[in-house]
PDB file of N, CA and C in Angstrom:
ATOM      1  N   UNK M  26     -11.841  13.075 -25.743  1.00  0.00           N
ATOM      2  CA  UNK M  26     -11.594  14.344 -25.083  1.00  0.00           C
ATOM      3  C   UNK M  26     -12.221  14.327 -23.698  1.00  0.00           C
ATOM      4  N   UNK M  27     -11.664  14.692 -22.631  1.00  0.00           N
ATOM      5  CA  UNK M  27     -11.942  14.892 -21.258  1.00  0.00           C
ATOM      6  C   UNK M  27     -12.489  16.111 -20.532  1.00  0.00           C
ATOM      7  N   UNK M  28     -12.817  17.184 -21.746  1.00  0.00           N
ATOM      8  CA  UNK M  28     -13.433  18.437 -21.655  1.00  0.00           C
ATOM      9  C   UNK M  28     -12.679  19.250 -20.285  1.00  0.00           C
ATOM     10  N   UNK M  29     -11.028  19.276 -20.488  1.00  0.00           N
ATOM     11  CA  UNK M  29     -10.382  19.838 -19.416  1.00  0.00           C
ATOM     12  C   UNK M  29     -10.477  21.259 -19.668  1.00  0.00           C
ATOM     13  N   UNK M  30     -10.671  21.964 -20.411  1.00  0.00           N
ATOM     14  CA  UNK M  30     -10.896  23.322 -20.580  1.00  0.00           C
ATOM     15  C   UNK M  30     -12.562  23.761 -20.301  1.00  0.00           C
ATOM     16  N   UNK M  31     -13.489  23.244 -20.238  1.00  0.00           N
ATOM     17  CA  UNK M  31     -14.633  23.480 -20.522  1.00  0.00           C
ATOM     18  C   UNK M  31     -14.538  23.225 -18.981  1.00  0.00           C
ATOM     19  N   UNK M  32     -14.337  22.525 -18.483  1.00  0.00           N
ATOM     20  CA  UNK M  32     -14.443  21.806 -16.636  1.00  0.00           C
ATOM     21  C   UNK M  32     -13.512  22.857 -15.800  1.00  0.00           C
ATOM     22  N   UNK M  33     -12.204  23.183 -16.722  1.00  0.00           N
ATOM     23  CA  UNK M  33     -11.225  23.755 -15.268  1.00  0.00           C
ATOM     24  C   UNK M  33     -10.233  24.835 -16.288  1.00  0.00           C
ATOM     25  N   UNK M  34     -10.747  25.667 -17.177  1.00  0.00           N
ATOM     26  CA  UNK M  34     -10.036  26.816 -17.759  1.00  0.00           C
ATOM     27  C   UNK M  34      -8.809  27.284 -17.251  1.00  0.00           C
ATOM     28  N   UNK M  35      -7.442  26.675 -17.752  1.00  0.00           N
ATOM     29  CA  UNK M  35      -6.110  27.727 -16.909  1.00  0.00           C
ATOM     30  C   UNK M  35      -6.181  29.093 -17.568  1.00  0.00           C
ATOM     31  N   UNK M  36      -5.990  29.731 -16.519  1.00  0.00           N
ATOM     32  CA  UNK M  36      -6.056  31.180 -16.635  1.00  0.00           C
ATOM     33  C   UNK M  36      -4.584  31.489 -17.176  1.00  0.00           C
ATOM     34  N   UNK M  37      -4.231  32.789 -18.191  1.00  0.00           N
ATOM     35  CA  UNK M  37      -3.101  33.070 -18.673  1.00  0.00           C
ATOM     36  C   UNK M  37      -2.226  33.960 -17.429  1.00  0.00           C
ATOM     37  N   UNK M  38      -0.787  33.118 -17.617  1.00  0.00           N
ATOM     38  CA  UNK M  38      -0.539  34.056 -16.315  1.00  0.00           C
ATOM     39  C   UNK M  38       0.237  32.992 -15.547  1.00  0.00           C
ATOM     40  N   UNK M  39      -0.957  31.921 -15.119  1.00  0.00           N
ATOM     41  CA  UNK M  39      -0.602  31.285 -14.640  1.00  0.00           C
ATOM     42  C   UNK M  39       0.295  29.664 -14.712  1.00  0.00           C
ATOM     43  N   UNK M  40       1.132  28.950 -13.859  1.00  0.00           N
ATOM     44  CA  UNK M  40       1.518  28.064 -14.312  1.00  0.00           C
ATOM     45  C   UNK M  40       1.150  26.481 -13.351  1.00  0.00           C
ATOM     46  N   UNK M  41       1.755  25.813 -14.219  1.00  0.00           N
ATOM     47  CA  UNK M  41       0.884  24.096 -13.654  1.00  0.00           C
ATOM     48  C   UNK M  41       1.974  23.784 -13.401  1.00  0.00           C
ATOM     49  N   UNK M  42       2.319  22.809 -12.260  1.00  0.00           N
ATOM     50  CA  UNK M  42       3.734  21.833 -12.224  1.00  0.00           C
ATOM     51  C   UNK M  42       3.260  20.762 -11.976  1.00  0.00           C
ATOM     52  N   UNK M  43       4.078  19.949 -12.695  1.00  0.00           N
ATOM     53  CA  UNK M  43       3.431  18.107 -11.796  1.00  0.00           C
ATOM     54  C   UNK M  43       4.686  17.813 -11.952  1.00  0.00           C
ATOM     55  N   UNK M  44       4.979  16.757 -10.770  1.00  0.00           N
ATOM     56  CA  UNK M  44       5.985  16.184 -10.232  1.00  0.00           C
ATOM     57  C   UNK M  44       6.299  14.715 -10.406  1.00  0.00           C
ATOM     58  N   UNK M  45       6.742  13.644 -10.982  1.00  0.00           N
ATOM     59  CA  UNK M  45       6.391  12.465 -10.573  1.00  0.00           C
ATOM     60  C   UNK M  45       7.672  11.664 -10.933  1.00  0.00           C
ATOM     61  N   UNK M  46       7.357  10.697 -10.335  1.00  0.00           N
ATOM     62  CA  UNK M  46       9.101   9.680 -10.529  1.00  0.00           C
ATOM     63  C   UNK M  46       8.257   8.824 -12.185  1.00  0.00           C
ATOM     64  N   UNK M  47       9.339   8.529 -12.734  1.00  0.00           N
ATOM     65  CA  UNK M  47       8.979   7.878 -13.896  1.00  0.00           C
ATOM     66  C   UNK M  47       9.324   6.169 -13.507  1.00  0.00           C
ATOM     67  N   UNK M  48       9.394   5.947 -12.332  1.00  0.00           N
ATOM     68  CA  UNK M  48       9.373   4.308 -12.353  1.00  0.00           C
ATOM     69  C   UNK M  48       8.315   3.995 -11.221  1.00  0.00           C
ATOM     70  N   UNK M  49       8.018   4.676  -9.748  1.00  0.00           N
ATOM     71  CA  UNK M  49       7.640   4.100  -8.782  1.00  0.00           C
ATOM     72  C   UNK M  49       6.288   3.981  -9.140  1.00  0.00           C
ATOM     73  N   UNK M  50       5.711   3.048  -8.131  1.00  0.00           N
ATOM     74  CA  UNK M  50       4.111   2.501  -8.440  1.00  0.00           C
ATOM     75  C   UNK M  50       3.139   3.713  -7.955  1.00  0.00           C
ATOM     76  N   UNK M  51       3.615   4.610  -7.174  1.00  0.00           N
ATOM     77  CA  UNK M  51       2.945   5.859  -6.225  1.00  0.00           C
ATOM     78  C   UNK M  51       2.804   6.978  -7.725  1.00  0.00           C
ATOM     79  N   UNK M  52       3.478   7.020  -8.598  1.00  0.00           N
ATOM     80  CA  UNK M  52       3.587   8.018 -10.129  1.00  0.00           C
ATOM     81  C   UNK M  52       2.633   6.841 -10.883  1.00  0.00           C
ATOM     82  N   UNK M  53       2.179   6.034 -11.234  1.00  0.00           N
ATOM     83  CA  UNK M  53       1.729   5.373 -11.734  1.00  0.00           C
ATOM     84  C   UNK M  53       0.555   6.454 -12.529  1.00  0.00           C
ATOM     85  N   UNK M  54      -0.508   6.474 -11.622  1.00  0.00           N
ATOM     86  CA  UNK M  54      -1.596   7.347 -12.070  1.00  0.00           C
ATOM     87  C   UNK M  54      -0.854   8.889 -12.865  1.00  0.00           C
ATOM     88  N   UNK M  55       0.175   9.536 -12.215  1.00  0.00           N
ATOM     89  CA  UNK M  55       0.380  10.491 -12.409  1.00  0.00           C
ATOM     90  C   UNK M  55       1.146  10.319 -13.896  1.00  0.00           C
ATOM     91  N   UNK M  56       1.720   9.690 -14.351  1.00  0.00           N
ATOM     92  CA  UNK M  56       2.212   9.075 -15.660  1.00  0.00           C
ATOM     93  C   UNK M  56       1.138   9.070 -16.530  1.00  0.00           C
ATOM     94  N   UNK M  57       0.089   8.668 -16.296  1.00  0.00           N
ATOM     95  CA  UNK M  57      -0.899   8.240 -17.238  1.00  0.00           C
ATOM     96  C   UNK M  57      -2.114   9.064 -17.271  1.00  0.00           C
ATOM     97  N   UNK M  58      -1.862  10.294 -16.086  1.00  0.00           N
ATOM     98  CA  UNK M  58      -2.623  11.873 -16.318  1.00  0.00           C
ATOM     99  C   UNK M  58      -2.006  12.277 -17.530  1.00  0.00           C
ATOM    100  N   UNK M  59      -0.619  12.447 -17.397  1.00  0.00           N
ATOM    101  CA  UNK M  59       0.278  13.221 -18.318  1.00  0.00           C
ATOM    102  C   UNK M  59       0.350  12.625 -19.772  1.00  0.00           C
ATOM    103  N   UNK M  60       0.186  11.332 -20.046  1.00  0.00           N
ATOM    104  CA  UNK M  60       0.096  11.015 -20.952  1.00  0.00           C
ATOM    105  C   UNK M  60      -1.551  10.696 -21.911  1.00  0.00           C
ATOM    106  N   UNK M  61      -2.364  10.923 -21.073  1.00  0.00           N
ATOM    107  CA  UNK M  61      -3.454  11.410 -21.368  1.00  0.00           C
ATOM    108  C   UNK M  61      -4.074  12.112 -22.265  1.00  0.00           C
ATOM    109  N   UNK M  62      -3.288  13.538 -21.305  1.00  0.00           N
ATOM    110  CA  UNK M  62      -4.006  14.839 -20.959  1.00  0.00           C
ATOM    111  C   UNK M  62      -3.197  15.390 -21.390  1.00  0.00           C
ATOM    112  N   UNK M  63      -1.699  15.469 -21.679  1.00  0.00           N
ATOM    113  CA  UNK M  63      -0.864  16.884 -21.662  1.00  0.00           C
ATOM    114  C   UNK M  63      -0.785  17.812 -23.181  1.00  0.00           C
ATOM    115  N   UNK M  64      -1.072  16.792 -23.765  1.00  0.00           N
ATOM    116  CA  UNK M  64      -1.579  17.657 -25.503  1.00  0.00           C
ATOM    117  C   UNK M  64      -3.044  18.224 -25.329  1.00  0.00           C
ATOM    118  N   UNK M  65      -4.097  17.564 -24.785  1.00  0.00           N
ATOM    119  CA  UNK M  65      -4.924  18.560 -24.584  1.00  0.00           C
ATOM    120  C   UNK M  65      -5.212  20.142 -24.022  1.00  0.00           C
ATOM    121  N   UNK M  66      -4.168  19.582 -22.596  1.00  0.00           N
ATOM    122  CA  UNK M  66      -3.793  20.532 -21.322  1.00  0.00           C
ATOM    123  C   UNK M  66      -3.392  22.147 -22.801  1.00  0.00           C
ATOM    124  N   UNK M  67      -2.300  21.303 -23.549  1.00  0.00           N
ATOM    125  CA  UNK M  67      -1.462  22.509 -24.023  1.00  0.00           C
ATOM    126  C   UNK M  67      -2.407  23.314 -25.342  1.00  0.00           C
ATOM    127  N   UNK M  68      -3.280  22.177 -25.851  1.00  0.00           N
ATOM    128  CA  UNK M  68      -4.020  22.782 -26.923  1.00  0.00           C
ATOM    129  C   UNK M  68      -4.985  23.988 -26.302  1.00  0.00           C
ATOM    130  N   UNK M  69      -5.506  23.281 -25.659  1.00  0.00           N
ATOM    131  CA  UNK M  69      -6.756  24.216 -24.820  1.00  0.00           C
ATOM    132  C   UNK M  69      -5.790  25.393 -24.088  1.00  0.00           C
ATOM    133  N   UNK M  70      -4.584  25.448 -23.544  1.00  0.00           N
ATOM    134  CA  UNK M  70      -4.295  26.296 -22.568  1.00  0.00           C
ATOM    135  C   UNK M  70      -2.839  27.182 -23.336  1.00  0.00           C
ATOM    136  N   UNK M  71      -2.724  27.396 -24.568  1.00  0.00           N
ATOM    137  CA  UNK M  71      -1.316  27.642 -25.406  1.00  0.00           C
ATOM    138  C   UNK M  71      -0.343  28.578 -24.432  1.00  0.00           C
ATOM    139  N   UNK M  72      -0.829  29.387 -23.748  1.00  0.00           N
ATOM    140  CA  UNK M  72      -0.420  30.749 -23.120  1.00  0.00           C
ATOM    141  C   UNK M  72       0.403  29.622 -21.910  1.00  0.00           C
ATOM    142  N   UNK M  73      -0.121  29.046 -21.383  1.00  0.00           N
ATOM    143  CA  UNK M  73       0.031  28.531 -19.670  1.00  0.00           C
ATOM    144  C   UNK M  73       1.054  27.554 -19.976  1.00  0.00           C
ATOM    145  N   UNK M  74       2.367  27.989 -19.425  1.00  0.00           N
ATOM    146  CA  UNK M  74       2.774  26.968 -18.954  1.00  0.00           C
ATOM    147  C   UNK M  74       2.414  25.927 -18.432  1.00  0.00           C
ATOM    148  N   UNK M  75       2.498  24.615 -18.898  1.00  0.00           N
ATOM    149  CA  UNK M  75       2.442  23.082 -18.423  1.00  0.00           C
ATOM    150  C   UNK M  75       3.445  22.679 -17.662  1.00  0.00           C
ATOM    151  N   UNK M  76       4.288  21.824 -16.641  1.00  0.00           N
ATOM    152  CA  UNK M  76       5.660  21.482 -16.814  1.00  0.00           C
ATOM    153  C   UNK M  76       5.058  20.130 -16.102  1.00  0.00           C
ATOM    154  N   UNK M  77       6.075  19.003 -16.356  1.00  0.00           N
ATOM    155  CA  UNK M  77       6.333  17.927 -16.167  1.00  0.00           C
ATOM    156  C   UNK M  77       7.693  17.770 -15.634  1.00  0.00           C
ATOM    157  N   UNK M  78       7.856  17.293 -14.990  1.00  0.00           N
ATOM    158  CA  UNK M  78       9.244  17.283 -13.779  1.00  0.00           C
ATOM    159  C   UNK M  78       9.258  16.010 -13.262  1.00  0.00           C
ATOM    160  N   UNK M  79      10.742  15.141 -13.732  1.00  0.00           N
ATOM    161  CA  UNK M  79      10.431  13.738 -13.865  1.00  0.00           C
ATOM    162  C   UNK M  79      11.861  13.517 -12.486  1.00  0.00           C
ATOM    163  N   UNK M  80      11.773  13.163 -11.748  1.00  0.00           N
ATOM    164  CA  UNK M  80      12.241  12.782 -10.668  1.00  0.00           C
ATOM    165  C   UNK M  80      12.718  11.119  -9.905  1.00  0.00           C
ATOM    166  N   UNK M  81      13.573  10.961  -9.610  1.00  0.00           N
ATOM    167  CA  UNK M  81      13.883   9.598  -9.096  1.00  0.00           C
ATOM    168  C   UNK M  81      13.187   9.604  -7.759  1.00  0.00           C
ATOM    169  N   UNK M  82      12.491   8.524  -7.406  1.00  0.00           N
ATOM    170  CA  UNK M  82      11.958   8.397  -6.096  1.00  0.00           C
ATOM    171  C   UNK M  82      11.145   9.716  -5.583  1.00  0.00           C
ATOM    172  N   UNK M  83      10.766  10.237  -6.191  1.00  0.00           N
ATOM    173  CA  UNK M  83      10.111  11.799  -5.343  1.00  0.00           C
ATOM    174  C   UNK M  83       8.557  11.373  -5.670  1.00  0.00           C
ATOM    175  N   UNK M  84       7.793  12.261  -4.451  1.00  0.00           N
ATOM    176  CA  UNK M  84       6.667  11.854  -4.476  1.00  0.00           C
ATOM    177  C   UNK M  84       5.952  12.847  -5.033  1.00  0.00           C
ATOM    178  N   UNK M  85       5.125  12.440  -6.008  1.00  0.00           N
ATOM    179  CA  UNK M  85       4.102  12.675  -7.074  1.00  0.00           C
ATOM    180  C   UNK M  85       2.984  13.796  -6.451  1.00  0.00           C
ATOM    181  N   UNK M  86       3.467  15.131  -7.116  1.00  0.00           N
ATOM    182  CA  UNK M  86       2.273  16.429  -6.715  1.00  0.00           C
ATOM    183  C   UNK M  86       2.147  17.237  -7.765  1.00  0.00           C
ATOM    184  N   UNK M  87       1.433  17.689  -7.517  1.00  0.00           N
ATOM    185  CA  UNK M  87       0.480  18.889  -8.519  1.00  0.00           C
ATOM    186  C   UNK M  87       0.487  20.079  -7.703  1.00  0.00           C
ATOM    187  N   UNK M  88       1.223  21.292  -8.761  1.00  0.00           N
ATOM    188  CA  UNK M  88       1.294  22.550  -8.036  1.00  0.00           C
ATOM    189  C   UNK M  88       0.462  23.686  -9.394  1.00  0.00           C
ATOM    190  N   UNK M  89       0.445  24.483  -8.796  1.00  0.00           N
ATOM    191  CA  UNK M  89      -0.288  25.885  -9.123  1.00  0.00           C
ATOM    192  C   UNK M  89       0.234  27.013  -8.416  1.00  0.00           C
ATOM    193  N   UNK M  90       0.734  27.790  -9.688  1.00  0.00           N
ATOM    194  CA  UNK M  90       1.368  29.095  -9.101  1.00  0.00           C
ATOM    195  C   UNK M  90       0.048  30.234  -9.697  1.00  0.00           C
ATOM    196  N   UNK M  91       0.191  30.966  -9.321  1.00  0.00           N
ATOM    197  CA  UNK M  91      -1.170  32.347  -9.479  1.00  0.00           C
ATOM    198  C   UNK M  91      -0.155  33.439  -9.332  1.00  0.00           C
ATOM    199  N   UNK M  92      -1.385  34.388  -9.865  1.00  0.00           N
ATOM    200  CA  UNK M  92      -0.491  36.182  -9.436  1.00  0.00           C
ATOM    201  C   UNK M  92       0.659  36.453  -7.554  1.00  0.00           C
ATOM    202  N   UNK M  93       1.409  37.002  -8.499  1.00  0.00           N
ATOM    203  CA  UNK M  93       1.840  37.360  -6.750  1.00  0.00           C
ATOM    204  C   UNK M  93       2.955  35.959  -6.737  1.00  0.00           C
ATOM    205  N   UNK M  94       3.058  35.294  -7.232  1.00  0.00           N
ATOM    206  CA  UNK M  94       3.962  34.528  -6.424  1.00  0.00           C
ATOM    207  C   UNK M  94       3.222  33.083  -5.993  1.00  0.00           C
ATOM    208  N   UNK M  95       1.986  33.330  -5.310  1.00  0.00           N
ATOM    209  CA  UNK M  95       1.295  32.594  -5.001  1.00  0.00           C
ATOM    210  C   UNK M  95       0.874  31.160  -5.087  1.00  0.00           C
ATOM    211  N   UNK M  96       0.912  30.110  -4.574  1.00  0.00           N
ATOM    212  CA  UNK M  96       1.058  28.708  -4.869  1.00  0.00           C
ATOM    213  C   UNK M  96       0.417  27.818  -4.425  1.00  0.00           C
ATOM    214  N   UNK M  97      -0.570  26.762  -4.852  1.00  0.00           N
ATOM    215  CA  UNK M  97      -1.141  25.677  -4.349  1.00  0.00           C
ATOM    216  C   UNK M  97      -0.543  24.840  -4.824  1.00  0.00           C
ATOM    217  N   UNK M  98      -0.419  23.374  -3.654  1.00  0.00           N
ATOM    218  CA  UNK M  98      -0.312  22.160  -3.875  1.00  0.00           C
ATOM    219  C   UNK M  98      -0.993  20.746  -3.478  1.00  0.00           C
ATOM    220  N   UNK M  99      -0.976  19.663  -4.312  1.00  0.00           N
ATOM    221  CA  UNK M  99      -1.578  18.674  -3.570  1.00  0.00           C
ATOM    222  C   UNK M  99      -0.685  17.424  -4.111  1.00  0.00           C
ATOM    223  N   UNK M 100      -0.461  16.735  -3.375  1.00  0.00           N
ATOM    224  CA  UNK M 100      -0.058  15.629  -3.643  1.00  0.00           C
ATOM    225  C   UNK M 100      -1.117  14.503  -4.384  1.00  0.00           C
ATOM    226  N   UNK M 101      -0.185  13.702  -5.567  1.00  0.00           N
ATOM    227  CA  UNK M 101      -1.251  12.839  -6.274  1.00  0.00           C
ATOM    228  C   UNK M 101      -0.788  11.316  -5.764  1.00  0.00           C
ATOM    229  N   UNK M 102       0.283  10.568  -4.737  1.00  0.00           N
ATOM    230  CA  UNK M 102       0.712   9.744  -4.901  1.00  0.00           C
ATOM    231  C   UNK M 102      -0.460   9.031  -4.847  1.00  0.00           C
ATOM    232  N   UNK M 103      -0.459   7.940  -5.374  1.00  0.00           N
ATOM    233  CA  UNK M 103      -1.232   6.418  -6.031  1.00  0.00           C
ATOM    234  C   UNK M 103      -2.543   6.952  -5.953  1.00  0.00           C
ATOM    235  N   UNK M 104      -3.147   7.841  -6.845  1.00  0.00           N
ATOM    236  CA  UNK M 104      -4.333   8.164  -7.402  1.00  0.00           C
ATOM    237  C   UNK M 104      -4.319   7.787  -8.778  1.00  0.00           C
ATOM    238  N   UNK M 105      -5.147   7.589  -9.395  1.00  0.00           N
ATOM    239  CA  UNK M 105      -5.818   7.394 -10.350  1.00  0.00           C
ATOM    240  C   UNK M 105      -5.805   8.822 -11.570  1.00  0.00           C
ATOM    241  N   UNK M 106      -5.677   8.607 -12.558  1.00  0.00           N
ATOM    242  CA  UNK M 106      -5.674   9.546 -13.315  1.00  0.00           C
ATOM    243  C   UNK M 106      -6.631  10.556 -13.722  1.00  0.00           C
ATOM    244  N   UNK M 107      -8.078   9.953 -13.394  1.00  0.00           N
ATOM    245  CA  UNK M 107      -9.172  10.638 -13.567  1.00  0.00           C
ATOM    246  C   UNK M 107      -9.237  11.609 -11.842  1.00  0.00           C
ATOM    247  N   UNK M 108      -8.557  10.799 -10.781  1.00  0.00           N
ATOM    248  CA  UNK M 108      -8.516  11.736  -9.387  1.00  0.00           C
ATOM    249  C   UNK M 108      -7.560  12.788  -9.181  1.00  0.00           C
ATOM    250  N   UNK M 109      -6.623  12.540 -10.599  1.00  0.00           N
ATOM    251  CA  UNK M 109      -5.648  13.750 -10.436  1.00  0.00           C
ATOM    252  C   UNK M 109      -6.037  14.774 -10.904  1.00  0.00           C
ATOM    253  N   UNK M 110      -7.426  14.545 -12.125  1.00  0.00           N
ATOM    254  CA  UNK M 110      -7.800  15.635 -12.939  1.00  0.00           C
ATOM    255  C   UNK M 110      -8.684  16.575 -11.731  1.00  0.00           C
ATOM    256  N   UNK M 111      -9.478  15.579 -10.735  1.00  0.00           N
ATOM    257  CA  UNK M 111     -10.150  16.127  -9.961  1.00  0.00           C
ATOM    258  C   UNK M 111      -9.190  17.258  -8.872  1.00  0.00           C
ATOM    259  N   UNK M 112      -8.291  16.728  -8.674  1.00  0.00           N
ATOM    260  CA  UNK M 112      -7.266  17.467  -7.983  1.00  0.00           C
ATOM    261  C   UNK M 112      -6.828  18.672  -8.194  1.00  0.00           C
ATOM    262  N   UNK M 113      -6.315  18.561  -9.974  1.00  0.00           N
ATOM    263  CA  UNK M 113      -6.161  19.847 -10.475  1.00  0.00           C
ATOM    264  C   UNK M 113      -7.369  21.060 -11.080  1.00  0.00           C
ATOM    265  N   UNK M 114      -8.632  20.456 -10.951  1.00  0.00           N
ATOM    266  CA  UNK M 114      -9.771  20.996 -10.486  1.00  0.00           C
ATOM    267  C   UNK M 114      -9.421  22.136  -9.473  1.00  0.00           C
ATOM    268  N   UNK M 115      -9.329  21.136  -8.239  1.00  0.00           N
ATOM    269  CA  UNK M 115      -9.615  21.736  -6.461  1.00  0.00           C
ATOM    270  C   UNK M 115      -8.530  23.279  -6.663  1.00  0.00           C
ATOM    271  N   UNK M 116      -7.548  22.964  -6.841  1.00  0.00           N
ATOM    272  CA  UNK M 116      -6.058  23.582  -7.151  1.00  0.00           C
ATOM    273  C   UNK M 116      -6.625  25.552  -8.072  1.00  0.00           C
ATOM    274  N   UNK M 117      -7.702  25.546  -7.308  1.00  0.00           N
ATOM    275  CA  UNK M 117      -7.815  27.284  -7.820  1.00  0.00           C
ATOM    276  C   UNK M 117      -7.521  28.402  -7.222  1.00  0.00           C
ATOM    277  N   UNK M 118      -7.314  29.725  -7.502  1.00  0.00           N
ATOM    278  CA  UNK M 118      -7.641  30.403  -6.675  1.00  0.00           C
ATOM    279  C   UNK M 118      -8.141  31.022  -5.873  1.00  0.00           C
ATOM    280  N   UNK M 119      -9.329  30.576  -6.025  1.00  0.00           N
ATOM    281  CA  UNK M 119     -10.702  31.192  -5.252  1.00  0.00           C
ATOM    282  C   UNK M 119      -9.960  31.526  -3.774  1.00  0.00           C
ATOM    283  N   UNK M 120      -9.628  29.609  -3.508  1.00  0.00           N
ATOM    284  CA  UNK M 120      -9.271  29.406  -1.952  1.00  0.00           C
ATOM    285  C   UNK M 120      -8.149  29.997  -0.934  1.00  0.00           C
ATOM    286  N   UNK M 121      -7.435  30.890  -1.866  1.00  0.00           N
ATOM    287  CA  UNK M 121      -5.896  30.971  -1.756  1.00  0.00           C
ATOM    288  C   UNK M 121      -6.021  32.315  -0.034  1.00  0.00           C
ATOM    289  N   UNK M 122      -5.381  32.355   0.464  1.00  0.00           N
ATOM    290  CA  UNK M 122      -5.523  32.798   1.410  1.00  0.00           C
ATOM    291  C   UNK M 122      -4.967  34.446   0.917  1.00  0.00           C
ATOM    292  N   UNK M 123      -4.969  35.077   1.558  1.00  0.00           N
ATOM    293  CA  UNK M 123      -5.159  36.613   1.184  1.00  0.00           C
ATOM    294  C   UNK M 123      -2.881  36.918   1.083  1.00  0.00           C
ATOM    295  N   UNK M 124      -2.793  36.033   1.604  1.00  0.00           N
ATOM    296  CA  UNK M 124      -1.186  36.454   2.014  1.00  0.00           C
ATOM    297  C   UNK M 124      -0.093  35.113   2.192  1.00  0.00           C
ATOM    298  N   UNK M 125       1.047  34.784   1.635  1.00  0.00           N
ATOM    299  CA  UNK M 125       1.390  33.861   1.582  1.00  0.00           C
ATOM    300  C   UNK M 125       0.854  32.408   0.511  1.00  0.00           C
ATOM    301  N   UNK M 126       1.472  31.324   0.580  1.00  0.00           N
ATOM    302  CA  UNK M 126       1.293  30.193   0.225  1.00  0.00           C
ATOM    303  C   UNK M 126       0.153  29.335   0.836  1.00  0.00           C
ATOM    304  N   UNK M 127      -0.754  28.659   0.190  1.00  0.00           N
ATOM    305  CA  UNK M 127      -1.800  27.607   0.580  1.00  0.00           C
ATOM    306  C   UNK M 127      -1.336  26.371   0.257  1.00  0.00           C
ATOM    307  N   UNK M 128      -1.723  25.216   1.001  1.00  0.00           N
ATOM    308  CA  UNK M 128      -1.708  23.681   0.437  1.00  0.00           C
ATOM    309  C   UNK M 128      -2.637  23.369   0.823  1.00  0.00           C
ATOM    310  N   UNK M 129      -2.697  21.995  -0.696  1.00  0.00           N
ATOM    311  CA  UNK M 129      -4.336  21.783  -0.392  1.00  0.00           C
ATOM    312  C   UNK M 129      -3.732  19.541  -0.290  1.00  0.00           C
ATOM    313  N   UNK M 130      -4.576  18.934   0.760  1.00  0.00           N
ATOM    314  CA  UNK M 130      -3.902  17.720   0.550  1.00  0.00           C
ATOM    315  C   UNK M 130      -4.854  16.888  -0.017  1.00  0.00           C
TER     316      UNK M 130
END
């Protein structure tokens, strides 16, 4: 266990997207977050949408939607699976700007 709930609690409400091609070497890490993590992600988080979004050639990100509409993103291409967890860490709302969309790189 990777203590993803105890480290980075998804709030109900909100939803997770990850993006990644299922062949290129840049999804690599991001493949092997998801296959990890994503039964944990869902045990710990039942309410929150998870999604996985499997793409030809597209480059590998991590999004976060919040109240309002509201949305962070970061790109994971050729990170490591333990740097994506850190990623979806960063990916809160604290930072979100008062109006509109934030990205975080």
């Amino acid at each position: 266990s990777s203590g993803i709930n105890a480290e980075w609690p998804l709030r109900p409400g909100r939803e997770v997207r990850i993006v990644l091609c299922q062949y290129s070497a840049a999804s690599a890490g991001a493949r092997e977050f998801v296959s990890q993590n994503y039964v944990e992600l869902k045990t710990e988080n039942p309410t929150t949408p998870i999604l996985v979004r499997e793409c030809s050639d597209v480059k590998p990100m991590l999004y976060a939607r919040f109240a309002h509409g509201r949305e962070k993103s970061a790109g994971i291409d050729d990170l490591e699976s333990s740097e994506i967890l850190e990623k979806l860490k960063s990916l809160d709302e604290s930072s979100l700007q008062e109006a509109g969309n934030s990205s975080v790189s």
